[in-house]
Amino acid sequence: ELVDMHPQTLRLYERKGLIRPGRSSGKTRLYSERDIEHLREIRRLTQELGVNLAGVEEVMRLQHELDDLQDQFEGEIERLEGELQERILRERALGNGPESADPLDRPVYVISIAAQLVDMHPQTLRLYERKGLIRPGRSSGKTRLYSERDIEHLREIRRLTQELGVNLAGVEEIMRLRHQLDSARGRMEGAIERLQSDLTDRMTQWRALPADVPEGDAEDTVSS
């Protein structure tokens, strides 16, 4: 009723892996607010954008990846916060530093080489850029430069259009989610690196405290 669909349609979408309802102890399907959001998105894709089922499956697979990444991120933050407290109490220092930028994002290919790598016409790459499907970098002279990640995205676009028959509206939705997923991963990794750095800094501060500082005062100093 909430999404204006027949119950049998929801069962079909579950079999296709588009939604993942929970189960009660008696095996009754139970749908969350997130499931309702996903069902409304499926209806929008199919009814408003005319995306075929193969395209919808790609979109929802990416959406589930985003959901899982968010859950993973929250769990990792909770774990690191617990580790921070534990290591302060144990007086253990963490020696890991931030990782360097992902080399997959380094812009290296001019448009003619990128077009050859993905077997497309350069004009097609320009069209996809205008549609926001890819986001090549620019040299100081404003020349388009494509990264390995851009090449991966272009190959994925070709797979969606040629192998799965997804229309351009569906491809736009899928690539938007892919960019969102990449950005979410980057934010998660950055947040984890900052927490690890904070963990190291706090441990350094704690170890530098004078030995005669009472335990309660030491904890208050570190917390501040």
PDB file of C-alpha atoms in Angstrom:
ATOM      1  CA  GLU A   1       0.000   0.000   0.000  1.00  0.00           C
ATOM      2  CA  LEU A   2       2.797   2.445   0.857  1.00  0.00           C
ATOM      3  CA  VAL A   3       4.383   2.094  -2.588  1.00  0.00           C
ATOM      4  CA  ASP A   4       1.197   1.392  -4.575  1.00  0.00           C
ATOM      5  CA  MET A   5       2.347  -2.052  -5.766  1.00  0.00           C
ATOM      6  CA  HIS A   6       0.854  -5.544  -5.713  1.00  0.00           C
ATOM      7  CA  PRO A   7       2.365  -7.837  -3.033  1.00  0.00           C
ATOM      8  CA  GLN A   8       3.331 -10.280  -5.800  1.00  0.00           C
ATOM      9  CA  THR A   9       5.432  -7.520  -7.384  1.00  0.00           C
ATOM     10  CA  LEU A  10       7.344  -7.114  -4.120  1.00  0.00           C
ATOM     11  CA  ARG A  11       7.992 -10.872  -4.036  1.00  0.00           C
ATOM     12  CA  LEU A  12       9.301 -10.708  -7.604  1.00  0.00           C
ATOM     13  CA  TYR A  13      11.631  -7.850  -6.751  1.00  0.00           C
ATOM     14  CA  GLU A  14      12.899  -9.817  -3.756  1.00  0.00           C
ATOM     15  CA  ARG A  15      13.650 -12.858  -5.943  1.00  0.00           C
ATOM     16  CA  LYS A  16      15.553 -10.551  -8.320  1.00  0.00           C
ATOM     17  CA  GLY A  17      17.600  -9.228  -5.389  1.00  0.00           C
ATOM     18  CA  LEU A  18      16.269  -5.681  -5.834  1.00  0.00           C
ATOM     19  CA  ILE A  19      15.080  -5.474  -2.232  1.00  0.00           C
ATOM     20  CA  ARG A  20      16.114  -7.376   0.879  1.00  0.00           C
ATOM     21  CA  PRO A  21      13.278  -7.462   3.442  1.00  0.00           C
ATOM     22  CA  GLY A  22      13.900  -8.891   6.868  1.00  0.00           C
ATOM     23  CA  ARG A  23      12.070 -11.804   8.451  1.00  0.00           C
ATOM     24  CA  SER A  24      10.242 -12.198  11.733  1.00  0.00           C
ATOM     25  CA  SER A  25      10.821 -15.243  13.928  1.00  0.00           C
ATOM     26  CA  GLY A  26       7.870 -16.806  12.085  1.00  0.00           C
ATOM     27  CA  LYS A  27       9.473 -16.059   8.667  1.00  0.00           C
ATOM     28  CA  THR A  28       7.016 -13.253   7.853  1.00  0.00           C
ATOM     29  CA  ARG A  29       8.500 -10.618   5.546  1.00  0.00           C
ATOM     30  CA  LEU A  30       9.135  -7.306   7.309  1.00  0.00           C
ATOM     31  CA  TYR A  31      10.005  -4.206   5.286  1.00  0.00           C
ATOM     32  CA  SER A  32      12.061  -1.321   6.637  1.00  0.00           C
ATOM     33  CA  GLU A  33      11.873   2.371   5.742  1.00  0.00           C
ATOM     34  CA  ARG A  34      14.936   1.787   3.577  1.00  0.00           C
ATOM     35  CA  ASP A  35      13.094  -1.001   1.721  1.00  0.00           C
ATOM     36  CA  ILE A  36      10.213   1.403   1.096  1.00  0.00           C
ATOM     37  CA  GLU A  37      12.628   4.008  -0.277  1.00  0.00           C
ATOM     38  CA  HIS A  38      14.134   1.390  -2.596  1.00  0.00           C
ATOM     39  CA  LEU A  39      10.723   0.303  -3.857  1.00  0.00           C
ATOM     40  CA  ARG A  40       9.795   3.910  -4.630  1.00  0.00           C
ATOM     41  CA  GLU A  41      13.083   4.293  -6.486  1.00  0.00           C
ATOM     42  CA  ILE A  42      12.348   1.165  -8.539  1.00  0.00           C
ATOM     43  CA  ARG A  43       8.952   2.578  -9.467  1.00  0.00           C
ATOM     44  CA  ARG A  44      10.536   5.882 -10.491  1.00  0.00           C
ATOM     45  CA  LEU A  45      13.123   4.129 -12.656  1.00  0.00           C
ATOM     46  CA  THR A  46      10.638   1.885 -14.422  1.00  0.00           C
ATOM     47  CA  GLN A  47       7.632   4.204 -14.738  1.00  0.00           C
ATOM     48  CA  GLU A  48       9.199   7.665 -15.074  1.00  0.00           C
ATOM     49  CA  LEU A  49      12.518   6.904 -16.774  1.00  0.00           C
ATOM     50  CA  GLY A  50      11.573   3.755 -18.691  1.00  0.00           C
ATOM     51  CA  VAL A  51      14.609   1.828 -17.426  1.00  0.00           C
ATOM     52  CA  ASN A  52      14.439  -1.895 -18.176  1.00  0.00           C
ATOM     53  CA  LEU A  53      14.746  -4.533 -15.460  1.00  0.00           C
ATOM     54  CA  ALA A  54      18.437  -5.168 -16.205  1.00  0.00           C
ATOM     55  CA  GLY A  55      19.137  -1.488 -15.630  1.00  0.00           C
ATOM     56  CA  VAL A  56      17.082  -1.459 -12.439  1.00  0.00           C
ATOM     57  CA  GLU A  57      19.037  -4.458 -11.168  1.00  0.00           C
ATOM     58  CA  GLU A  58      22.306  -2.550 -11.722  1.00  0.00           C
ATOM     59  CA  VAL A  59      20.950   0.547  -9.958  1.00  0.00           C
ATOM     60  CA  MET A  60      19.687  -1.376  -6.954  1.00  0.00           C
ATOM     61  CA  ARG A  61      22.854  -3.459  -6.698  1.00  0.00           C
ATOM     62  CA  LEU A  62      24.818  -0.220  -6.410  1.00  0.00           C
ATOM     63  CA  GLN A  63      22.296   1.168  -3.936  1.00  0.00           C
ATOM     64  CA  HIS A  64      22.714  -1.931  -1.777  1.00  0.00           C
ATOM     65  CA  GLU A  65      26.491  -1.464  -1.985  1.00  0.00           C
ATOM     66  CA  LEU A  66      26.051   2.104  -0.736  1.00  0.00           C
ATOM     67  CA  ASP A  67      23.857   0.878   2.117  1.00  0.00           C
ATOM     68  CA  ASP A  68      26.388  -1.799   3.043  1.00  0.00           C
ATOM     69  CA  LEU A  69      29.218   0.737   2.847  1.00  0.00           C
ATOM     70  CA  GLN A  70      27.354   3.075   5.178  1.00  0.00           C
ATOM     71  CA  ASP A  71      26.804   0.242   7.652  1.00  0.00           C
ATOM     72  CA  GLN A  72      30.460  -0.742   7.334  1.00  0.00           C
ATOM     73  CA  PHE A  73      31.534   2.857   7.891  1.00  0.00           C
ATOM     74  CA  GLU A  74      29.431   3.227  11.034  1.00  0.00           C
ATOM     75  CA  GLY A  75      30.743  -0.077  12.362  1.00  0.00           C
ATOM     76  CA  GLU A  76      34.331   0.923  11.633  1.00  0.00           C
ATOM     77  CA  ILE A  77      33.904   4.275  13.385  1.00  0.00           C
ATOM     78  CA  GLU A  78      32.486   2.510  16.418  1.00  0.00           C
ATOM     79  CA  ARG A  79      35.348  -0.002  16.383  1.00  0.00           C
ATOM     80  CA  LEU A  80      38.008   2.708  16.134  1.00  0.00           C
ATOM     81  CA  GLU A  81      36.466   4.746  18.920  1.00  0.00           C
ATOM     82  CA  GLY A  82      36.520   1.657  21.115  1.00  0.00           C
ATOM     83  CA  GLU A  83      40.106   0.971  20.089  1.00  0.00           C
ATOM     84  CA  LEU A  84      41.039   4.539  20.966  1.00  0.00           C
ATOM     85  CA  GLN A  85      39.772   4.153  24.507  1.00  0.00           C
ATOM     86  CA  GLU A  86      41.337   0.723  24.879  1.00  0.00           C
ATOM     87  CA  ARG A  87      44.750   1.836  23.638  1.00  0.00           C
ATOM     88  CA  ILE A  88      44.782   4.916  25.851  1.00  0.00           C
ATOM     89  CA  LEU A  89      44.221   2.673  28.833  1.00  0.00           C
ATOM     90  CA  ARG A  90      46.862   0.162  27.639  1.00  0.00           C
ATOM     91  CA  GLU A  91      49.447   2.780  26.607  1.00  0.00           C
ATOM     92  CA  ARG A  92      49.915   1.381  23.088  1.00  0.00           C
ATOM     93  CA  ALA A  93      50.866   3.584  20.167  1.00  0.00           C
ATOM     94  CA  LEU A  94      49.542   3.103  16.643  1.00  0.00           C
ATOM     95  CA  GLY A  95      52.194   3.458  13.928  1.00  0.00           C
ATOM     96  CA  ASN A  96      50.089   3.450  10.726  1.00  0.00           C
ATOM     97  CA  GLY A  97      50.046   6.667   8.706  1.00  0.00           C
ATOM     98  CA  PRO A  98      47.652   7.904   6.035  1.00  0.00           C
ATOM     99  CA  GLU A  99      47.771   6.126   2.721  1.00  0.00           C
ATOM    100  CA  SER A 100      48.659   7.955  -0.469  1.00  0.00           C
ATOM    101  CA  ALA A 101      46.034   8.976  -3.021  1.00  0.00           C
ATOM    102  CA  ASP A 102      44.610   6.190  -5.144  1.00  0.00           C
ATOM    103  CA  PRO A 103      46.679   5.887  -8.360  1.00  0.00           C
ATOM    104  CA  LEU A 104      43.513   4.856 -10.224  1.00  0.00           C
ATOM    105  CA  ASP A 105      42.387   8.492 -10.015  1.00  0.00           C
ATOM    106  CA  ARG A 106      45.547   9.950 -11.530  1.00  0.00           C
ATOM    107  CA  PRO A 107      44.655  11.583 -14.911  1.00  0.00           C
ATOM    108  CA  VAL A 108      47.042  10.252 -17.569  1.00  0.00           C
ATOM    109  CA  TYR A 109      45.262   9.543 -20.903  1.00  0.00           C
ATOM    110  CA  VAL A 110      44.359  12.181 -23.489  1.00  0.00           C
ATOM    111  CA  ILE A 111      40.956  11.732 -25.124  1.00  0.00           C
ATOM    112  CA  SER A 112      42.268  10.021 -28.280  1.00  0.00           C
ATOM    113  CA  ILE A 113      44.094   7.341 -26.259  1.00  0.00           C
ATOM    114  CA  ALA A 114      41.151   6.897 -23.877  1.00  0.00           C
ATOM    115  CA  ALA A 115      38.813   6.436 -26.852  1.00  0.00           C
ATOM    116  CA  GLN A 116      41.085   3.741 -28.289  1.00  0.00           C
ATOM    117  CA  LEU A 117      41.281   1.929 -24.949  1.00  0.00           C
ATOM    118  CA  VAL A 118      37.500   1.624 -24.690  1.00  0.00           C
ATOM    119  CA  ASP A 119      36.796   1.283 -28.440  1.00  0.00           C
ATOM    120  CA  MET A 120      34.665   4.437 -28.641  1.00  0.00           C
ATOM    121  CA  HIS A 121      34.713   7.597 -30.722  1.00  0.00           C
ATOM    122  CA  PRO A 122      36.152  10.666 -28.941  1.00  0.00           C
ATOM    123  CA  GLN A 123      32.864  12.472 -29.584  1.00  0.00           C
ATOM    124  CA  THR A 124      31.083   9.764 -27.592  1.00  0.00           C
ATOM    125  CA  LEU A 125      33.371  10.460 -24.642  1.00  0.00           C
ATOM    126  CA  ARG A 126      32.541  14.165 -24.885  1.00  0.00           C
ATOM    127  CA  LEU A 127      28.822  13.317 -24.893  1.00  0.00           C
ATOM    128  CA  TYR A 128      29.188  11.141 -21.814  1.00  0.00           C
ATOM    129  CA  GLU A 129      31.061  13.953 -20.069  1.00  0.00           C
ATOM    130  CA  ARG A 130      28.257  16.440 -20.854  1.00  0.00           C
ATOM    131  CA  LYS A 131      25.783  13.924 -19.425  1.00  0.00           C
ATOM    132  CA  GLY A 132      27.880  13.686 -16.251  1.00  0.00           C
ATOM    133  CA  LEU A 133      28.587   9.978 -16.778  1.00  0.00           C
ATOM    134  CA  ILE A 134      32.347  10.492 -16.565  1.00  0.00           C
ATOM    135  CA  ARG A 135      34.419  13.292 -15.058  1.00  0.00           C
ATOM    136  CA  PRO A 136      37.851  13.527 -16.699  1.00  0.00           C
ATOM    137  CA  GLY A 137      40.487  15.801 -15.248  1.00  0.00           C
ATOM    138  CA  ARG A 138      42.123  18.721 -16.993  1.00  0.00           C
ATOM    139  CA  SER A 139      45.740  19.601 -17.618  1.00  0.00           C
ATOM    140  CA  SER A 140      47.013  23.143 -17.005  1.00  0.00           C
ATOM    141  CA  GLY A 141      46.186  23.784 -20.679  1.00  0.00           C
ATOM    142  CA  LYS A 142      42.600  22.496 -20.190  1.00  0.00           C
ATOM    143  CA  THR A 143      43.271  19.263 -22.129  1.00  0.00           C
ATOM    144  CA  ARG A 144      41.032  16.398 -21.014  1.00  0.00           C
ATOM    145  CA  LEU A 145      42.959  13.723 -19.120  1.00  0.00           C
ATOM    146  CA  TYR A 146      41.346  10.396 -18.255  1.00  0.00           C
ATOM    147  CA  SER A 147      42.312   8.209 -15.301  1.00  0.00           C
ATOM    148  CA  GLU A 148      42.229   4.430 -15.022  1.00  0.00           C
ATOM    149  CA  ARG A 149      38.986   4.814 -13.074  1.00  0.00           C
ATOM    150  CA  ASP A 150      37.494   6.828 -15.955  1.00  0.00           C
ATOM    151  CA  ILE A 151      38.466   3.989 -18.320  1.00  0.00           C
ATOM    152  CA  GLU A 152      36.748   1.480 -16.015  1.00  0.00           C
ATOM    153  CA  HIS A 153      33.601   3.637 -15.990  1.00  0.00           C
ATOM    154  CA  LEU A 154      33.587   3.935 -19.788  1.00  0.00           C
ATOM    155  CA  ARG A 155      33.889   0.168 -20.168  1.00  0.00           C
ATOM    156  CA  GLU A 156      31.019  -0.236 -17.724  1.00  0.00           C
ATOM    157  CA  ILE A 157      28.874   2.183 -19.753  1.00  0.00           C
ATOM    158  CA  ARG A 158      29.584   0.158 -22.873  1.00  0.00           C
ATOM    159  CA  ARG A 159      28.615  -3.060 -21.065  1.00  0.00           C
ATOM    160  CA  LEU A 160      25.359  -1.539 -19.840  1.00  0.00           C
ATOM    161  CA  THR A 161      24.334  -0.148 -23.218  1.00  0.00           C
ATOM    162  CA  GLN A 162      25.569  -2.894 -25.549  1.00  0.00           C
ATOM    163  CA  GLU A 163      25.236  -6.053 -23.458  1.00  0.00           C
ATOM    164  CA  LEU A 164      22.294  -5.232 -21.182  1.00  0.00           C
ATOM    165  CA  GLY A 165      20.396  -2.834 -23.442  1.00  0.00           C
ATOM    166  CA  VAL A 166      20.035  -0.195 -20.713  1.00  0.00           C
ATOM    167  CA  ASN A 167      18.850   3.152 -22.058  1.00  0.00           C
ATOM    168  CA  LEU A 168      20.778   6.374 -21.440  1.00  0.00           C
ATOM    169  CA  ALA A 169      18.491   7.437 -18.598  1.00  0.00           C
ATOM    170  CA  GLY A 170      19.242   4.158 -16.844  1.00  0.00           C
ATOM    171  CA  VAL A 171      22.965   4.520 -17.483  1.00  0.00           C
ATOM    172  CA  GLU A 172      22.877   8.020 -15.993  1.00  0.00           C
ATOM    173  CA  GLU A 173      21.282   6.670 -12.811  1.00  0.00           C
ATOM    174  CA  ILE A 174      23.780   3.818 -12.583  1.00  0.00           C
ATOM    175  CA  MET A 175      26.821   6.015 -13.144  1.00  0.00           C
ATOM    176  CA  ARG A 176      25.509   8.619 -10.694  1.00  0.00           C
ATOM    177  CA  LEU A 177      25.377   5.880  -8.077  1.00  0.00           C
ATOM    178  CA  ARG A 178      28.833   4.656  -9.067  1.00  0.00           C
ATOM    179  CA  HIS A 179      30.264   8.156  -8.563  1.00  0.00           C
ATOM    180  CA  GLN A 180      28.390   8.396  -5.271  1.00  0.00           C
ATOM    181  CA  LEU A 181      29.776   5.033  -4.206  1.00  0.00           C
ATOM    182  CA  ASP A 182      33.350   6.051  -5.108  1.00  0.00           C
ATOM    183  CA  SER A 183      32.916   9.332  -3.196  1.00  0.00           C
ATOM    184  CA  ALA A 184      31.467   7.523  -0.181  1.00  0.00           C
ATOM    185  CA  ARG A 185      34.398   5.106  -0.140  1.00  0.00           C
ATOM    186  CA  GLY A 186      36.808   8.032  -0.305  1.00  0.00           C
ATOM    187  CA  ARG A 187      35.057   9.822   2.555  1.00  0.00           C
ATOM    188  CA  MET A 188      35.025   6.645   4.635  1.00  0.00           C
ATOM    189  CA  GLU A 189      38.725   6.007   4.079  1.00  0.00           C
ATOM    190  CA  GLY A 190      39.535   9.639   4.872  1.00  0.00           C
ATOM    191  CA  ALA A 191      37.489   9.551   8.069  1.00  0.00           C
ATOM    192  CA  ILE A 192      39.163   6.323   9.159  1.00  0.00           C
ATOM    193  CA  GLU A 193      42.610   7.790   8.459  1.00  0.00           C
ATOM    194  CA  ARG A 194      41.737  10.866  10.533  1.00  0.00           C
ATOM    195  CA  LEU A 195      40.567   8.670  13.393  1.00  0.00           C
ATOM    196  CA  GLN A 196      43.751   6.628  13.225  1.00  0.00           C
ATOM    197  CA  SER A 197      45.817   9.817  13.237  1.00  0.00           C
ATOM    198  CA  ASP A 198      43.794  11.113  16.177  1.00  0.00           C
ATOM    199  CA  LEU A 199      44.407   7.822  17.941  1.00  0.00           C
ATOM    200  CA  THR A 200      48.155   8.188  17.457  1.00  0.00           C
ATOM    201  CA  ASP A 201      48.129  11.839  18.614  1.00  0.00           C
ATOM    202  CA  ARG A 202      46.148  11.027  21.726  1.00  0.00           C
ATOM    203  CA  MET A 203      48.480   8.174  22.608  1.00  0.00           C
ATOM    204  CA  THR A 204      51.500  10.456  22.146  1.00  0.00           C
ATOM    205  CA  GLN A 205      49.932  13.048  24.457  1.00  0.00           C
ATOM    206  CA  TRP A 206      49.086  10.439  27.046  1.00  0.00           C
ATOM    207  CA  ARG A 207      52.598   8.974  27.072  1.00  0.00           C
ATOM    208  CA  ALA A 208      54.114  12.457  27.399  1.00  0.00           C
ATOM    209  CA  LEU A 209      52.244  13.218  30.630  1.00  0.00           C
ATOM    210  CA  PRO A 210      54.357  13.412  33.815  1.00  0.00           C
ATOM    211  CA  ALA A 211      54.412  10.153  35.738  1.00  0.00           C
ATOM    212  CA  ASP A 212      53.102  11.790  38.929  1.00  0.00           C
ATOM    213  CA  VAL A 213      49.849  13.031  37.346  1.00  0.00           C
ATOM    214  CA  PRO A 214      46.918  11.226  39.003  1.00  0.00           C
ATOM    215  CA  GLU A 215      45.159   8.734  36.734  1.00  0.00           C
ATOM    216  CA  GLY A 216      41.865  10.653  36.693  1.00  0.00           C
ATOM    217  CA  ASP A 217      43.621  13.923  35.768  1.00  0.00           C
ATOM    218  CA  ALA A 218      45.557  12.185  33.015  1.00  0.00           C
ATOM    219  CA  GLU A 219      42.389  10.863  31.432  1.00  0.00           C
ATOM    220  CA  ASP A 220      40.781  14.312  31.639  1.00  0.00           C
ATOM    221  CA  THR A 221      43.818  15.878  29.973  1.00  0.00           C
ATOM    222  CA  VAL A 222      43.802  13.389  27.104  1.00  0.00           C
ATOM    223  CA  SER A 223      40.061  13.750  26.619  1.00  0.00           C
ATOM    224  CA  SER A 224      40.392  17.503  26.342  1.00  0.00           C
TER     225      SER A 224
END
